[in-house]
PDB file of C-alpha atoms in Angstrom:
ATOM      1  CA  ASP A 139     171.051 279.496 192.522  1.00  0.00           C
ATOM      2  CA  ALA A 140     172.999 278.915 195.000  1.00  0.00           C
ATOM      3  CA  GLY A 141     170.833 279.368 198.077  1.00  0.00           C
ATOM      4  CA  VAL A 142     171.723 281.512 201.461  1.00  0.00           C
ATOM      5  CA  ILE A 143     175.333 281.093 202.316  1.00  0.00           C
ATOM      6  CA  GLN A 144     176.464 281.881 205.776  1.00  0.00           C
ATOM      7  CA  SER A 145     180.555 281.579 207.076  1.00  0.00           C
ATOM      8  CA  PRO A 146     181.798 280.736 209.129  1.00  0.00           C
ATOM      9  CA  ARG A 147     180.311 276.835 209.475  1.00  0.00           C
ATOM     10  CA  HIS A 148     182.105 276.943 212.860  1.00  0.00           C
ATOM     11  CA  GLU A 149     183.683 279.377 215.154  1.00  0.00           C
ATOM     12  CA  VAL A 150     185.304 279.418 218.564  1.00  0.00           C
ATOM     13  CA  THR A 151     186.008 281.459 220.688  1.00  0.00           C
ATOM     14  CA  GLU A 152     187.025 283.312 223.486  1.00  0.00           C
ATOM     15  CA  MET A 153     185.411 285.074 225.917  1.00  0.00           C
ATOM     16  CA  GLY A 154     185.730 288.305 225.369  1.00  0.00           C
ATOM     17  CA  GLN A 155     186.408 288.268 222.172  1.00  0.00           C
ATOM     18  CA  GLU A 156     184.910 289.337 218.575  1.00  0.00           C
ATOM     19  CA  VAL A 157     183.229 287.376 216.609  1.00  0.00           C
ATOM     20  CA  THR A 158     181.653 288.616 213.144  1.00  0.00           C
ATOM     21  CA  LEU A 159     178.914 286.234 211.044  1.00  0.00           C
ATOM     22  CA  ARG A 160     178.678 287.006 207.336  1.00  0.00           C
ATOM     23  CA  CYS A 161     175.079 286.280 205.701  1.00  0.00           C
ATOM     24  CA  LYS A 162     175.030 286.781 201.531  1.00  0.00           C
ATOM     25  CA  PRO A 163     171.303 286.609 200.935  1.00  0.00           C
ATOM     26  CA  ILE A 164     169.270 285.039 197.780  1.00  0.00           C
ATOM     27  CA  SER A 165     169.804 287.740 194.415  1.00  0.00           C
ATOM     28  CA  GLY A 166     166.900 289.780 193.909  1.00  0.00           C
ATOM     29  CA  HIS A 167     165.909 288.893 197.386  1.00  0.00           C
ATOM     30  CA  ASN A 168     165.031 292.349 199.832  1.00  0.00           C
ATOM     31  CA  SER A 169     163.975 291.294 203.291  1.00  0.00           C
ATOM     32  CA  LEU A 170     166.493 289.545 205.697  1.00  0.00           C
ATOM     33  CA  PHE A 171     166.690 287.947 209.219  1.00  0.00           C
ATOM     34  CA  TRP A 172     168.574 287.339 211.930  1.00  0.00           C
ATOM     35  CA  TYR A 173     168.027 284.060 214.160  1.00  0.00           C
ATOM     36  CA  ARG A 174     169.876 282.284 216.587  1.00  0.00           C
ATOM     37  CA  GLN A 175     168.765 279.000 217.856  1.00  0.00           C
ATOM     38  CA  THR A 176     169.365 277.769 221.771  1.00  0.00           C
ATOM     39  CA  MET A 177     167.710 274.141 222.335  1.00  0.00           C
ATOM     40  CA  MET A 178     166.264 276.101 225.473  1.00  0.00           C
ATOM     41  CA  ARG A 179     164.938 278.412 223.422  1.00  0.00           C
ATOM     42  CA  GLY A 180     164.189 277.684 219.219  1.00  0.00           C
ATOM     43  CA  LEU A 181     164.654 279.516 216.813  1.00  0.00           C
ATOM     44  CA  GLU A 182     164.312 283.187 217.609  1.00  0.00           C
ATOM     45  CA  LEU A 183     164.187 286.173 215.701  1.00  0.00           C
ATOM     46  CA  LEU A 184     167.752 288.920 216.413  1.00  0.00           C
ATOM     47  CA  ILE A 185     166.684 291.538 213.835  1.00  0.00           C
ATOM     48  CA  TYR A 186     165.154 292.082 210.104  1.00  0.00           C
ATOM     49  CA  PHE A 187     166.060 294.053 207.337  1.00  0.00           C
ATOM     50  CA  ASN A 188     164.300 294.955 204.395  1.00  0.00           C
ATOM     51  CA  ASN A 189     165.834 296.784 200.754  1.00  0.00           C
ATOM     52  CA  ASN A 190     168.983 297.063 203.574  1.00  0.00           C
ATOM     53  CA  VAL A 191     167.060 298.720 206.130  1.00  0.00           C
ATOM     54  CA  PRO A 192     166.997 297.784 209.587  1.00  0.00           C
ATOM     55  CA  ILE A 193     163.322 297.865 210.132  1.00  0.00           C
ATOM     56  CA  ASP A 194     163.215 295.993 213.677  1.00  0.00           C
ATOM     57  CA  ASP A 195     165.794 294.968 215.951  1.00  0.00           C
ATOM     58  CA  SER A 196     163.973 294.489 218.965  1.00  0.00           C
ATOM     59  CA  GLY A 197     165.015 291.096 219.373  1.00  0.00           C
ATOM     60  CA  MET A 198     169.043 291.889 219.951  1.00  0.00           C
ATOM     61  CA  PRO A 199     169.863 290.970 222.878  1.00  0.00           C
ATOM     62  CA  GLU A 200     171.946 293.554 224.250  1.00  0.00           C
ATOM     63  CA  ASP A 201     174.100 296.005 222.815  1.00  0.00           C
ATOM     64  CA  ARG A 202     176.942 293.846 222.344  1.00  0.00           C
ATOM     65  CA  PHE A 203     175.287 292.831 219.083  1.00  0.00           C
ATOM     66  CA  SER A 204     175.107 294.819 215.860  1.00  0.00           C
ATOM     67  CA  ALA A 205     174.345 293.766 212.740  1.00  0.00           C
ATOM     68  CA  LYS A 206     174.638 295.801 209.302  1.00  0.00           C
ATOM     69  CA  MET A 207     173.628 295.311 205.765  1.00  0.00           C
ATOM     70  CA  PRO A 208     175.760 297.463 204.000  1.00  0.00           C
ATOM     71  CA  ASN A 209     174.534 296.765 200.558  1.00  0.00           C
ATOM     72  CA  ALA A 210     171.756 293.997 198.521  1.00  0.00           C
ATOM     73  CA  SER A 211     173.946 291.321 198.694  1.00  0.00           C
ATOM     74  CA  PHE A 212     175.803 291.136 202.293  1.00  0.00           C
ATOM     75  CA  SER A 213     174.796 291.066 206.244  1.00  0.00           C
ATOM     76  CA  THR A 214     176.895 291.323 209.030  1.00  0.00           C
ATOM     77  CA  LEU A 215     176.586 290.256 212.541  1.00  0.00           C
ATOM     78  CA  LYS A 216     178.842 291.282 214.748  1.00  0.00           C
ATOM     79  CA  ILE A 217     179.022 290.327 218.765  1.00  0.00           C
ATOM     80  CA  GLN A 218     181.122 291.981 221.158  1.00  0.00           C
ATOM     81  CA  PRO A 219     182.417 291.119 223.426  1.00  0.00           C
ATOM     82  CA  SER A 220     181.600 287.356 223.048  1.00  0.00           C
ATOM     83  CA  GLU A 221     180.484 286.167 225.686  1.00  0.00           C
ATOM     84  CA  PRO A 222     179.961 282.138 226.639  1.00  0.00           C
ATOM     85  CA  ARG A 223     175.977 281.920 226.757  1.00  0.00           C
ATOM     86  CA  ASP A 224     175.902 283.429 223.025  1.00  0.00           C
ATOM     87  CA  SER A 225     176.639 279.445 221.620  1.00  0.00           C
ATOM     88  CA  ALA A 226     174.725 279.325 219.804  1.00  0.00           C
ATOM     89  CA  VAL A 227     173.377 278.589 215.877  1.00  0.00           C
ATOM     90  CA  TYR A 228     173.056 281.672 213.529  1.00  0.00           C
ATOM     91  CA  PHE A 229     171.566 281.442 211.215  1.00  0.00           C
ATOM     92  CA  CYS A 230     170.758 284.060 208.591  1.00  0.00           C
ATOM     93  CA  ALA A 231     167.067 283.567 206.047  1.00  0.00           C
ATOM     94  CA  SER A 232     165.726 285.592 203.449  1.00  0.00           C
ATOM     95  CA  SER A 233     162.190 286.335 202.031  1.00  0.00           C
ATOM     96  CA  ASN A 234     161.316 288.294 198.956  1.00  0.00           C
ATOM     97  CA  SER A 235     159.199 290.078 200.382  1.00  0.00           C
ATOM     98  CA  GLY A 236     155.384 289.875 199.434  1.00  0.00           C
ATOM     99  CA  ASP A 237     152.162 287.959 199.654  1.00  0.00           C
ATOM    100  CA  THR A 238     153.943 284.798 201.393  1.00  0.00           C
ATOM    101  CA  ASP A 239     157.255 285.768 202.451  1.00  0.00           C
ATOM    102  CA  THR A 240     158.739 282.199 203.135  1.00  0.00           C
ATOM    103  CA  GLN A 241     162.017 282.338 204.272  1.00  0.00           C
ATOM    104  CA  TYR A 242     165.123 280.683 202.648  1.00  0.00           C
ATOM    105  CA  PHE A 243     167.663 280.015 205.313  1.00  0.00           C
ATOM    106  CA  GLY A 244     171.026 279.318 205.145  1.00  0.00           C
ATOM    107  CA  PRO A 245     173.114 276.435 206.463  1.00  0.00           C
ATOM    108  CA  GLY A 246     173.428 277.708 209.743  1.00  0.00           C
ATOM    109  CA  THR A 247     177.025 279.161 212.124  1.00  0.00           C
ATOM    110  CA  ARG A 248     177.445 277.334 214.717  1.00  0.00           C
ATOM    111  CA  LEU A 249     179.215 279.650 217.416  1.00  0.00           C
ATOM    112  CA  THR A 250     181.146 277.454 220.513  1.00  0.00           C
ATOM    113  CA  VAL A 251     182.014 280.850 223.253  1.00  0.00           C
ATOM    114  CA  LEU A 252     183.852 279.474 225.486  1.00  0.00           C
TER     115      LEU A 252
ATOM    116  CA  SER B1112     150.766 285.719 226.667  1.00  0.00           C
ATOM    117  CA  GLN B1113     151.237 283.857 223.650  1.00  0.00           C
ATOM    118  CA  LYS B1114     152.631 280.299 223.088  1.00  0.00           C
ATOM    119  CA  ILE B1115     153.189 278.308 219.988  1.00  0.00           C
ATOM    120  CA  GLU B1116     153.157 274.518 221.607  1.00  0.00           C
ATOM    121  CA  GLN B1117     154.292 271.314 219.534  1.00  0.00           C
ATOM    122  CA  ASN B1118     155.550 267.879 220.822  1.00  0.00           C
ATOM    123  CA  SER B1119     158.687 268.182 222.386  1.00  0.00           C
ATOM    124  CA  GLU B1120     158.839 264.266 222.580  1.00  0.00           C
ATOM    125  CA  ALA B1121     160.315 262.518 219.589  1.00  0.00           C
ATOM    126  CA  LEU B1122     157.847 260.847 217.829  1.00  0.00           C
ATOM    127  CA  ASN B1123     158.649 257.553 216.209  1.00  0.00           C
ATOM    128  CA  ILE B1124     156.983 255.163 213.876  1.00  0.00           C
ATOM    129  CA  GLN B1125     157.270 252.416 211.951  1.00  0.00           C
ATOM    130  CA  GLU B1126     158.188 252.464 207.638  1.00  0.00           C
ATOM    131  CA  GLY B1127     154.824 252.891 205.917  1.00  0.00           C
ATOM    132  CA  LYS B1128     151.891 253.987 208.717  1.00  0.00           C
ATOM    133  CA  THR B1129     151.765 257.877 208.827  1.00  0.00           C
ATOM    134  CA  ALA B1130     153.171 260.479 210.946  1.00  0.00           C
ATOM    135  CA  THR B1131     150.806 263.244 212.478  1.00  0.00           C
ATOM    136  CA  LEU B1132     152.212 266.309 214.646  1.00  0.00           C
ATOM    137  CA  THR B1133     150.811 268.705 216.042  1.00  0.00           C
ATOM    138  CA  CYS B1134     150.891 272.641 216.470  1.00  0.00           C
ATOM    139  CA  ASN B1135     148.710 274.033 219.013  1.00  0.00           C
ATOM    140  CA  TYR B1136     148.872 277.527 219.722  1.00  0.00           C
ATOM    141  CA  THR B1137     147.226 280.666 221.947  1.00  0.00           C
ATOM    142  CA  ASN B1138     146.983 284.234 222.049  1.00  0.00           C
ATOM    143  CA  TYR B1139     147.533 284.170 218.206  1.00  0.00           C
ATOM    144  CA  SER B1140     145.308 285.333 215.184  1.00  0.00           C
ATOM    145  CA  PRO B1141     147.415 283.960 212.191  1.00  0.00           C
ATOM    146  CA  ALA B1142     147.395 284.513 208.857  1.00  0.00           C
ATOM    147  CA  TYR B1143     148.515 282.113 207.881  1.00  0.00           C
ATOM    148  CA  LEU B1144     150.496 279.257 208.883  1.00  0.00           C
ATOM    149  CA  GLN B1145     153.505 277.164 207.377  1.00  0.00           C
ATOM    150  CA  TRP B1146     155.393 273.924 208.104  1.00  0.00           C
ATOM    151  CA  TYR B1147     159.244 273.622 207.978  1.00  0.00           C
ATOM    152  CA  ARG B1148     161.761 270.546 208.310  1.00  0.00           C
ATOM    153  CA  GLN B1149     165.466 271.181 209.639  1.00  0.00           C
ATOM    154  CA  ASP B1150     168.046 268.344 209.362  1.00  0.00           C
ATOM    155  CA  PRO B1151     171.045 268.226 211.529  1.00  0.00           C
ATOM    156  CA  GLY B1152     173.644 270.504 211.175  1.00  0.00           C
ATOM    157  CA  ARG B1153     171.039 272.693 208.640  1.00  0.00           C
ATOM    158  CA  GLY B1154     168.200 275.289 208.265  1.00  0.00           C
ATOM    159  CA  PRO B1155     165.177 274.841 207.836  1.00  0.00           C
ATOM    160  CA  VAL B1156     163.560 274.039 204.752  1.00  0.00           C
ATOM    161  CA  PHE B1157     159.666 275.375 203.645  1.00  0.00           C
ATOM    162  CA  LEU B1158     157.330 272.651 202.900  1.00  0.00           C
ATOM    163  CA  LEU B1159     153.901 273.919 202.981  1.00  0.00           C
ATOM    164  CA  LEU B1160     151.766 277.198 204.098  1.00  0.00           C
ATOM    165  CA  ILE B1161     147.907 277.129 204.399  1.00  0.00           C
ATOM    166  CA  ARG B1162     145.654 279.992 205.580  1.00  0.00           C
ATOM    167  CA  GLU B1163     143.447 281.124 207.767  1.00  0.00           C
ATOM    168  CA  ASN B1164     140.416 280.587 205.494  1.00  0.00           C
ATOM    169  CA  GLU B1165     142.191 278.054 204.348  1.00  0.00           C
ATOM    170  CA  LYS B1166     141.157 273.703 205.940  1.00  0.00           C
ATOM    171  CA  GLU B1167     143.266 271.957 204.379  1.00  0.00           C
ATOM    172  CA  LYS B1168     146.757 271.731 202.376  1.00  0.00           C
ATOM    173  CA  ARG B1169     148.308 268.760 200.598  1.00  0.00           C
ATOM    174  CA  LYS B1170     151.425 268.749 198.422  1.00  0.00           C
ATOM    175  CA  GLU B1171     152.783 265.257 197.697  1.00  0.00           C
ATOM    176  CA  ARG B1172     152.784 262.603 200.760  1.00  0.00           C
ATOM    177  CA  LEU B1173     152.268 265.853 203.041  1.00  0.00           C
ATOM    178  CA  LYS B1174     148.887 267.382 204.179  1.00  0.00           C
ATOM    179  CA  VAL B1175     148.335 270.019 206.298  1.00  0.00           C
ATOM    180  CA  THR B1176     145.018 271.343 208.270  1.00  0.00           C
ATOM    181  CA  PHE B1177     144.774 274.710 210.236  1.00  0.00           C
ATOM    182  CA  ASP B1178     141.337 274.706 212.584  1.00  0.00           C
ATOM    183  CA  THR B1179     141.588 278.355 213.448  1.00  0.00           C
ATOM    184  CA  THR B1180     138.272 277.437 216.516  1.00  0.00           C
ATOM    185  CA  LEU B1181     140.827 274.882 218.237  1.00  0.00           C
ATOM    186  CA  LYS B1182     143.950 277.478 217.202  1.00  0.00           C
ATOM    187  CA  GLN B1183     145.424 274.020 215.761  1.00  0.00           C
ATOM    188  CA  SER B1184     147.344 272.534 213.323  1.00  0.00           C
ATOM    189  CA  LEU B1185     147.804 269.554 212.185  1.00  0.00           C
ATOM    190  CA  PHE B1186     151.058 268.134 209.018  1.00  0.00           C
ATOM    191  CA  HIS B1187     150.822 264.779 207.556  1.00  0.00           C
ATOM    192  CA  ILE B1188     152.577 261.977 206.512  1.00  0.00           C
ATOM    193  CA  THR B1189     151.464 259.390 204.837  1.00  0.00           C
ATOM    194  CA  ALA B1190     153.332 256.118 203.457  1.00  0.00           C
ATOM    195  CA  SER B1191     156.301 258.129 205.773  1.00  0.00           C
ATOM    196  CA  GLN B1192     160.086 256.514 204.857  1.00  0.00           C
ATOM    197  CA  PRO B1193     163.260 256.675 207.085  1.00  0.00           C
ATOM    198  CA  ALA B1194     163.959 259.487 205.368  1.00  0.00           C
ATOM    199  CA  ASP B1195     161.153 261.915 206.639  1.00  0.00           C
ATOM    200  CA  SER B1196     163.333 261.516 209.507  1.00  0.00           C
ATOM    201  CA  ALA B1197     163.867 265.212 210.827  1.00  0.00           C
ATOM    202  CA  THR B1198     162.138 268.180 213.210  1.00  0.00           C
ATOM    203  CA  TYR B1199     159.468 269.815 212.281  1.00  0.00           C
ATOM    204  CA  LEU B1200     158.698 273.389 212.759  1.00  0.00           C
ATOM    205  CA  CYS B1201     155.685 274.991 212.172  1.00  0.00           C
ATOM    206  CA  ALA B1202     155.935 278.622 212.149  1.00  0.00           C
ATOM    207  CA  LEU B1203     153.033 281.856 212.477  1.00  0.00           C
ATOM    208  CA  ARG B1204     152.401 284.723 210.966  1.00  0.00           C
ATOM    209  CA  MET B1205     150.286 287.834 211.951  1.00  0.00           C
ATOM    210  CA  ASP B1206     148.329 289.974 208.941  1.00  0.00           C
ATOM    211  CA  SER B1207     150.764 292.778 208.694  1.00  0.00           C
ATOM    212  CA  SER B1208     153.342 291.678 210.279  1.00  0.00           C
ATOM    213  CA  TYR B1209     156.880 290.435 208.929  1.00  0.00           C
ATOM    214  CA  LYS B1210     157.597 287.848 211.994  1.00  0.00           C
ATOM    215  CA  LEU B1211     157.342 284.366 211.775  1.00  0.00           C
ATOM    216  CA  ILE B1212     156.687 282.746 215.015  1.00  0.00           C
ATOM    217  CA  PHE B1213     157.944 279.359 214.895  1.00  0.00           C
ATOM    218  CA  GLY B1214     157.625 276.387 217.143  1.00  0.00           C
ATOM    219  CA  SER B1215     160.046 274.755 219.429  1.00  0.00           C
ATOM    220  CA  GLY B1216     159.798 272.098 216.562  1.00  0.00           C
ATOM    221  CA  THR B1217     158.651 267.852 216.894  1.00  0.00           C
ATOM    222  CA  ARG B1218     161.602 265.555 216.356  1.00  0.00           C
ATOM    223  CA  LEU B1219     160.338 262.463 213.754  1.00  0.00           C
ATOM    224  CA  LEU B1220     161.901 258.783 213.690  1.00  0.00           C
ATOM    225  CA  VAL B1221     160.255 256.902 211.304  1.00  0.00           C
ATOM    226  CA  ARG B1222     162.280 253.712 211.593  1.00  0.00           C
ATOM    227  CA  PRO B1223     162.446 250.935 208.375  1.00  0.00           C
TER     228      PRO B1223
END
């Protein structure tokens, strides 16, 4: 089992540019989460998909952020335009919704916006 | 307001000793609580889950307690090893909710 796969692992971009982060969840998992982690705010949930449908996007900071899940094996998180305050590590996690919903995290994408 | 608190200061202990990490919460009624380990440059990894009706859970050298009256969970690592050095996160899940609410984590350093 390859685990959750994220790409790229590191992204450096300039303010105003579009950034797209990618995630491949564990095969068979039906829930997918995007998180953002910073020193100041810790691990924050941005959006949650269940069976490819966005269920809760209340954690998405603003309209500059959008996420899609076109199929069960792929999701993207897009920031446009990016700002320096978006600099953080972005994690994707997947789970098989059920009793305990243990989440399996990817390695993360470290985003730096200059 | 709702809060999850973990010691922000690093816990520094000698190899072989027991490490005890604390997770306190206010204004939550969690159905269960999870502990995760996070190494630098990596995503969190699930370790243990304890339900609201359980007092204690063990897995090898790990032990978790859950006191819903005190609104506190303790995470113990016995016979600690330098390889246990990492950041440990607690996470709460409420009934009928998919969300995990994470604490900010406590960094553990085990000296050889």
